PDB file of C-alpha atoms in Angstrom:
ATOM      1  CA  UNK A   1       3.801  13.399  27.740  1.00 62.00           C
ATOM      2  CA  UNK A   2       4.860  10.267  26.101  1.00 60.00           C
ATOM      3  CA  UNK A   3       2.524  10.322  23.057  1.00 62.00           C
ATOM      4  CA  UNK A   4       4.011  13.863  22.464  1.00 61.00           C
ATOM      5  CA  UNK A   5       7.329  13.041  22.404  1.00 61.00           C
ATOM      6  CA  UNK A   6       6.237   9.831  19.902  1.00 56.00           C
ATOM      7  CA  UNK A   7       4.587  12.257  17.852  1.00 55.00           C
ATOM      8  CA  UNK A   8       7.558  14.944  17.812  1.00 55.00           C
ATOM      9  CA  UNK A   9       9.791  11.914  17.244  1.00 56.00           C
ATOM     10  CA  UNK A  10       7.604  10.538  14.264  1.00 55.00           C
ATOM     11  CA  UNK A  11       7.539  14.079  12.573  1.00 53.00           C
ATOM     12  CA  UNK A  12      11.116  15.002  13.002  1.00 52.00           C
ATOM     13  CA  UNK A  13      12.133  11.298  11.217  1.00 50.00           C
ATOM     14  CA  UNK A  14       9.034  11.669   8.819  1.00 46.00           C
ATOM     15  CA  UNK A  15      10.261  14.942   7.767  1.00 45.00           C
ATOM     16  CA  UNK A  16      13.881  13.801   7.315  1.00 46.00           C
ATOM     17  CA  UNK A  17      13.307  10.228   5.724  1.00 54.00           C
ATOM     18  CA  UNK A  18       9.928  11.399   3.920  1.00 57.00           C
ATOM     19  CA  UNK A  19       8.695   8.247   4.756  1.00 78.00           C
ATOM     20  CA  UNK A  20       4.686   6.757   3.865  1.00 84.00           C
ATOM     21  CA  UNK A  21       2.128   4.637   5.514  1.00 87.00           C
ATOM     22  CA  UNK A  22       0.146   3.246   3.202  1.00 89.00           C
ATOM     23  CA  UNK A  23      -3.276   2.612   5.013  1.00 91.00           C
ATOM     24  CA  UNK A  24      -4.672   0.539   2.090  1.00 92.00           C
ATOM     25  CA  UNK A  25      -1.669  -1.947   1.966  1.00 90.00           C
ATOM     26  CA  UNK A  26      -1.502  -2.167   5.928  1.00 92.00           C
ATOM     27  CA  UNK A  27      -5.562  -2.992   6.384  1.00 94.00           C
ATOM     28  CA  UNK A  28      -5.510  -5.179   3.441  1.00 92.00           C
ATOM     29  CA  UNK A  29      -2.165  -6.919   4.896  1.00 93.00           C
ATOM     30  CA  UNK A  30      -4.014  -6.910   8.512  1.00 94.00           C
ATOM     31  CA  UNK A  31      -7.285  -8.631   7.722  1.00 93.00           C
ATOM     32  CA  UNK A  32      -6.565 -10.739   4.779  1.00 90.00           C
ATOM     33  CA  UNK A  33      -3.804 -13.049   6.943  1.00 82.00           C
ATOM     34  CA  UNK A  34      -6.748 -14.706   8.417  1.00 82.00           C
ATOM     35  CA  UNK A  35      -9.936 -15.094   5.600  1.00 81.00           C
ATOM     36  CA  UNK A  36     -12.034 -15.126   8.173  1.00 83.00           C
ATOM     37  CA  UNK A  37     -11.445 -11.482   8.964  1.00 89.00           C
ATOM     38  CA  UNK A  38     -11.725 -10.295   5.613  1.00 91.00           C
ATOM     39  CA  UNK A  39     -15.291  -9.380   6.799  1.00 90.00           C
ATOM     40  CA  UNK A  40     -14.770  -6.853   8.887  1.00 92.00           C
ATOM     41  CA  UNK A  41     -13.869  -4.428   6.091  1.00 94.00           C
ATOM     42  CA  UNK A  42     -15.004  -6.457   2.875  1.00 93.00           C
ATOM     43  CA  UNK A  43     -17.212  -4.247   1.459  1.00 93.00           C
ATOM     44  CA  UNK A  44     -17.158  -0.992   3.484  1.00 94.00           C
ATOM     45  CA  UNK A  45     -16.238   2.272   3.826  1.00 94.00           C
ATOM     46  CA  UNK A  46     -13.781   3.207   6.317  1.00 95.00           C
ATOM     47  CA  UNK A  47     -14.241   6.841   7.415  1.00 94.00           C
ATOM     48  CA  UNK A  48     -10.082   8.180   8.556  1.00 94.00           C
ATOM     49  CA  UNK A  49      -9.417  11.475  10.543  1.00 92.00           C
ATOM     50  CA  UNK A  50      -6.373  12.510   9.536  1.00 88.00           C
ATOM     51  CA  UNK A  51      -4.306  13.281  12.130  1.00 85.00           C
ATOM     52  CA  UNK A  52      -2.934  16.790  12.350  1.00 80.00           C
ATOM     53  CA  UNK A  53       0.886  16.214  13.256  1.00 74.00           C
ATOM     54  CA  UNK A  54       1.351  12.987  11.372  1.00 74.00           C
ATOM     55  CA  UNK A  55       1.794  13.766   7.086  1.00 75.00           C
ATOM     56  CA  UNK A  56       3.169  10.130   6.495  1.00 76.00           C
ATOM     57  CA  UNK A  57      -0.271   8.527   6.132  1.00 82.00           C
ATOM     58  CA  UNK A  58      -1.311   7.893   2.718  1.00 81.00           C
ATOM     59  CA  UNK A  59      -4.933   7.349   2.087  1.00 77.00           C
ATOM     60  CA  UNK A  60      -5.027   8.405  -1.822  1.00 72.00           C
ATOM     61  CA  UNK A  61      -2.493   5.318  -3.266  1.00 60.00           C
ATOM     62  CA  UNK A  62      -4.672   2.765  -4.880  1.00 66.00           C
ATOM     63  CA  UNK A  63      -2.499   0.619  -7.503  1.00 68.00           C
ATOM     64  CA  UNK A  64      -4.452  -2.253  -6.848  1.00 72.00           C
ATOM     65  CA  UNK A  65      -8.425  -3.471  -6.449  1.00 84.00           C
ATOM     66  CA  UNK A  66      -9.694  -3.279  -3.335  1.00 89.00           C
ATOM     67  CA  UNK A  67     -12.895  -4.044  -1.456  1.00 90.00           C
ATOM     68  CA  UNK A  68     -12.845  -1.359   1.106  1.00 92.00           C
ATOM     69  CA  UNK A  69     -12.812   2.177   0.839  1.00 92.00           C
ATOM     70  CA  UNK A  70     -10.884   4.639   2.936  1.00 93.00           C
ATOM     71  CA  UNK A  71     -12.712   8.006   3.260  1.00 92.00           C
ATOM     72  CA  UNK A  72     -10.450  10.434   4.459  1.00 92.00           C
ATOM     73  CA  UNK A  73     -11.490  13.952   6.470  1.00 93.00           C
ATOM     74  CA  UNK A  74      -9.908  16.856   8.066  1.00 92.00           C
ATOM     75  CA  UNK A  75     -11.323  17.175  11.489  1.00 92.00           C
ATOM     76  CA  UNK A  76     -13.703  15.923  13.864  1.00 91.00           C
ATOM     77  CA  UNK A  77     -16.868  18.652  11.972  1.00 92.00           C
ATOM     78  CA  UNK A  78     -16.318  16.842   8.596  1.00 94.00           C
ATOM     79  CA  UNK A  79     -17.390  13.636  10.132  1.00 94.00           C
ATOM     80  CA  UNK A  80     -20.058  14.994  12.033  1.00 92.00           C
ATOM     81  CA  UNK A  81     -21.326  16.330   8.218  1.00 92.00           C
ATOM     82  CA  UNK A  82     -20.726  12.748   6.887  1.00 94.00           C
ATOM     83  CA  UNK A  83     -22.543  11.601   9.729  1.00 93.00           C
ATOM     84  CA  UNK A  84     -25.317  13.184   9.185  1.00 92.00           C
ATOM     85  CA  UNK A  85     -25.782  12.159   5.500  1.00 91.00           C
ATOM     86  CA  UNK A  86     -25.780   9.014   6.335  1.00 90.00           C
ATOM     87  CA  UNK A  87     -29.040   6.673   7.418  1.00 85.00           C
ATOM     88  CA  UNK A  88     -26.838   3.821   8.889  1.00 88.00           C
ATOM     89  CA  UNK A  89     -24.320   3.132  10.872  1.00 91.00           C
ATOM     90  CA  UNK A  90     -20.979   4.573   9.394  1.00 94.00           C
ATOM     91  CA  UNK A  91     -17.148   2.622   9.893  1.00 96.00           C
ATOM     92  CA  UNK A  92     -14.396   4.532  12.008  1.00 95.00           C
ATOM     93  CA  UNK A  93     -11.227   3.759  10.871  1.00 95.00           C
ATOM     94  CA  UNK A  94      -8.300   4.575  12.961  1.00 94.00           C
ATOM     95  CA  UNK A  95      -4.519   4.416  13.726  1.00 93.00           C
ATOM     96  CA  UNK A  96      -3.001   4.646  17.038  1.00 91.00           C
ATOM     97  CA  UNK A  97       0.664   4.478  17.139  1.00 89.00           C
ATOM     98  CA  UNK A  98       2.146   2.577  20.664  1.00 90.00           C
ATOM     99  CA  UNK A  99       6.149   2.001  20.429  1.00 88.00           C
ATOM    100  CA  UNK A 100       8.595   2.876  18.290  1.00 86.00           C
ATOM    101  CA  UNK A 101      11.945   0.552  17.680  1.00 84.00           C
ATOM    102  CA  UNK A 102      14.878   0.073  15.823  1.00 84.00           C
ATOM    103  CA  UNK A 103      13.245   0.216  12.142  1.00 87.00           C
ATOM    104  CA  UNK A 104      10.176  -0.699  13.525  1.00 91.00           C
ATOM    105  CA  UNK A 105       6.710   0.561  14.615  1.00 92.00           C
ATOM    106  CA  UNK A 106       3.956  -0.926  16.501  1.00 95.00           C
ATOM    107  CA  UNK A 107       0.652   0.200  16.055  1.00 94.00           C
ATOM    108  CA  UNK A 108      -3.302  -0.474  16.850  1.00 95.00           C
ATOM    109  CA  UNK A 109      -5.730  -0.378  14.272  1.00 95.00           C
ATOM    110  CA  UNK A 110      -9.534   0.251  15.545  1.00 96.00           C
ATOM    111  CA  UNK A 111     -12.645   0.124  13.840  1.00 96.00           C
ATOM    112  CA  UNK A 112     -15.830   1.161  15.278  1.00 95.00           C
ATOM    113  CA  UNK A 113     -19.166   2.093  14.105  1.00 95.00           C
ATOM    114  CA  UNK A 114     -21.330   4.638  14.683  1.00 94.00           C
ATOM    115  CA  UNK A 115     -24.429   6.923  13.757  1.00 91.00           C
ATOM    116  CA  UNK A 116     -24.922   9.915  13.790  1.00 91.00           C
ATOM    117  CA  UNK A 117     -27.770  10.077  16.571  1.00 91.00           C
ATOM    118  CA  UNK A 118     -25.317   7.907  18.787  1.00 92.00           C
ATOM    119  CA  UNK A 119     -22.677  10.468  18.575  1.00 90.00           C
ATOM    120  CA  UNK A 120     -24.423  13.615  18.501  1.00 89.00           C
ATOM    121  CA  UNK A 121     -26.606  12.791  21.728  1.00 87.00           C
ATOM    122  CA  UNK A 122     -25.494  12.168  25.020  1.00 80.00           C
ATOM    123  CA  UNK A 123     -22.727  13.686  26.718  1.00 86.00           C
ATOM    124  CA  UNK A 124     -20.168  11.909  24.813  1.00 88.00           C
ATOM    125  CA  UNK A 125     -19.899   9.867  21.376  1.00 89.00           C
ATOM    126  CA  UNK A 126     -20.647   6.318  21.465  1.00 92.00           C
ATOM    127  CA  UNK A 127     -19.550   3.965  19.543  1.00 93.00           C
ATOM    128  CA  UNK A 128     -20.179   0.224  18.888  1.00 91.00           C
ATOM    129  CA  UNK A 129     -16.431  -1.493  18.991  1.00 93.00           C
ATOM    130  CA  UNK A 130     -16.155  -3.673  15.536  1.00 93.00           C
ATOM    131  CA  UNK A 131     -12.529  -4.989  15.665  1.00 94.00           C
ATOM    132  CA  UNK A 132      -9.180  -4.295  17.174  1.00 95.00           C
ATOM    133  CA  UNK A 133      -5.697  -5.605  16.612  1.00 95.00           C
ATOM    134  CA  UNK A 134      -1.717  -4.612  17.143  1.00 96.00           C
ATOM    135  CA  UNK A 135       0.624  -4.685  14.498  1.00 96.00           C
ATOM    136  CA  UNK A 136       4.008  -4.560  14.127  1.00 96.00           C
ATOM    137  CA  UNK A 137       5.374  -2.453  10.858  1.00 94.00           C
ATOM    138  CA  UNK A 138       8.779  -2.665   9.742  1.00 94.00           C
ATOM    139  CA  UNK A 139      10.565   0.659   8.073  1.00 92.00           C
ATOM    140  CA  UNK A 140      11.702  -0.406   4.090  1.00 89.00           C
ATOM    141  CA  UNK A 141      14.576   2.076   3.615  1.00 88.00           C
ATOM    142  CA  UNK A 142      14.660   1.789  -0.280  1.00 89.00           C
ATOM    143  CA  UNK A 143      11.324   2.287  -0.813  1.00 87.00           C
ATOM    144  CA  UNK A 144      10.968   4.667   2.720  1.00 86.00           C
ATOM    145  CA  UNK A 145       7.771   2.973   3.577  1.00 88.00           C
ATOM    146  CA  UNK A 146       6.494   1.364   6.467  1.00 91.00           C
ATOM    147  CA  UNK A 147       5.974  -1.969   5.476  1.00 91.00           C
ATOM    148  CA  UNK A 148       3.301  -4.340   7.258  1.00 94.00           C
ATOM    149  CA  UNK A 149       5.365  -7.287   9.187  1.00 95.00           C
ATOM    150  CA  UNK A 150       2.784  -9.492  11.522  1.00 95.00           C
ATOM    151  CA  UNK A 151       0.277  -9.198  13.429  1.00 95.00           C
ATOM    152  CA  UNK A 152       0.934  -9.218  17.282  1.00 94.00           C
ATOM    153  CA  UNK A 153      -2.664  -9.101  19.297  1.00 93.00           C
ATOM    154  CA  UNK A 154      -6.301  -9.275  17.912  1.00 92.00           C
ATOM    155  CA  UNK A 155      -8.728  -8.041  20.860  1.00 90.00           C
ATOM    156  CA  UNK A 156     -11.957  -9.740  20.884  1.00 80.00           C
ATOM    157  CA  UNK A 157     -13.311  -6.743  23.146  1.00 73.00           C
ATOM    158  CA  UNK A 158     -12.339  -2.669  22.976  1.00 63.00           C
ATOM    159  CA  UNK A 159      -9.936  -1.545  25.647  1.00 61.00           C
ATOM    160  CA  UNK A 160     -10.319   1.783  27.704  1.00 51.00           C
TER     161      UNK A 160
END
């Protein structure tokens, strides 16, 4: 019940303030505070589900040079597709929102890898966990973007 009224709450104000998320800017932000991260996405592909209920993420905005790449899908069959185009282990890229403040958002961003033989056998899709870490986003009303802030938590292990 509480992620539903988050989400009805983030798409009545996203609707009404039009505001963006760019996901480029925030992972960029996220990993390049520490140099030492930068691996973690230097050079990859980051496969995105877009979330249904949630417009505000932008995933097409590249001013800038960067050494990721943000692939972004419809549903949960397009990755299985990409998935099985692929030969090695492919990046999941994903946004969880947690609280919402005054002006401000906290969210977890998760990468995880997978392939497809991993996720299409079994009884459930496994995946390996790559990295995982809280942030806290403030909203820029000027510009009506979500603007990274800090980082609060970097998880050495995945939490269930």
């Amino acid at each position: 019940m509480k992620n539903f009224i988050l989400l009805l709450f983030l798409f009545l104000f996203s609707s009404v303030n039009a505001q963006e998320l760019n996901l480029y800017s925030l992972i960029n932000k996220s990993y390049s505070t520490n140099k030492g991260d930068y691996s973690t996405i230097n050079n990859k592909k980051l496969i995105f589900i877009k979330p249904k209920n949630i417009s505000f993420f932008k995933t097409d905005y590249i001013k800038e040079k960067y050494s990721f790449e943000i692939i972004s899908l419809k549903n949960e069959d397009d990755f299985k597709n990409f998935l099985k185009s692929r030969n090695d282990n492919t990046f999941l890229f994903d946004v969880i929102i947690d609280n919402i403040y005054e002006n401000s958002l906290v969210v977890t961003l998760k990468i995880m890898s997978t392939n497809y033989k991993m996720y299409s056998e079994g009884s459930f899709p496994f995946f390996i966990f790559e990295d995982e870490r809280k942030v806290l986003l403030k909203y820029n009303s000027k510009s009506k973007k979500w603007i990274f802030s800090k980082i609060i938590e970097i998880s050495d292990e995945p939490n269930t």
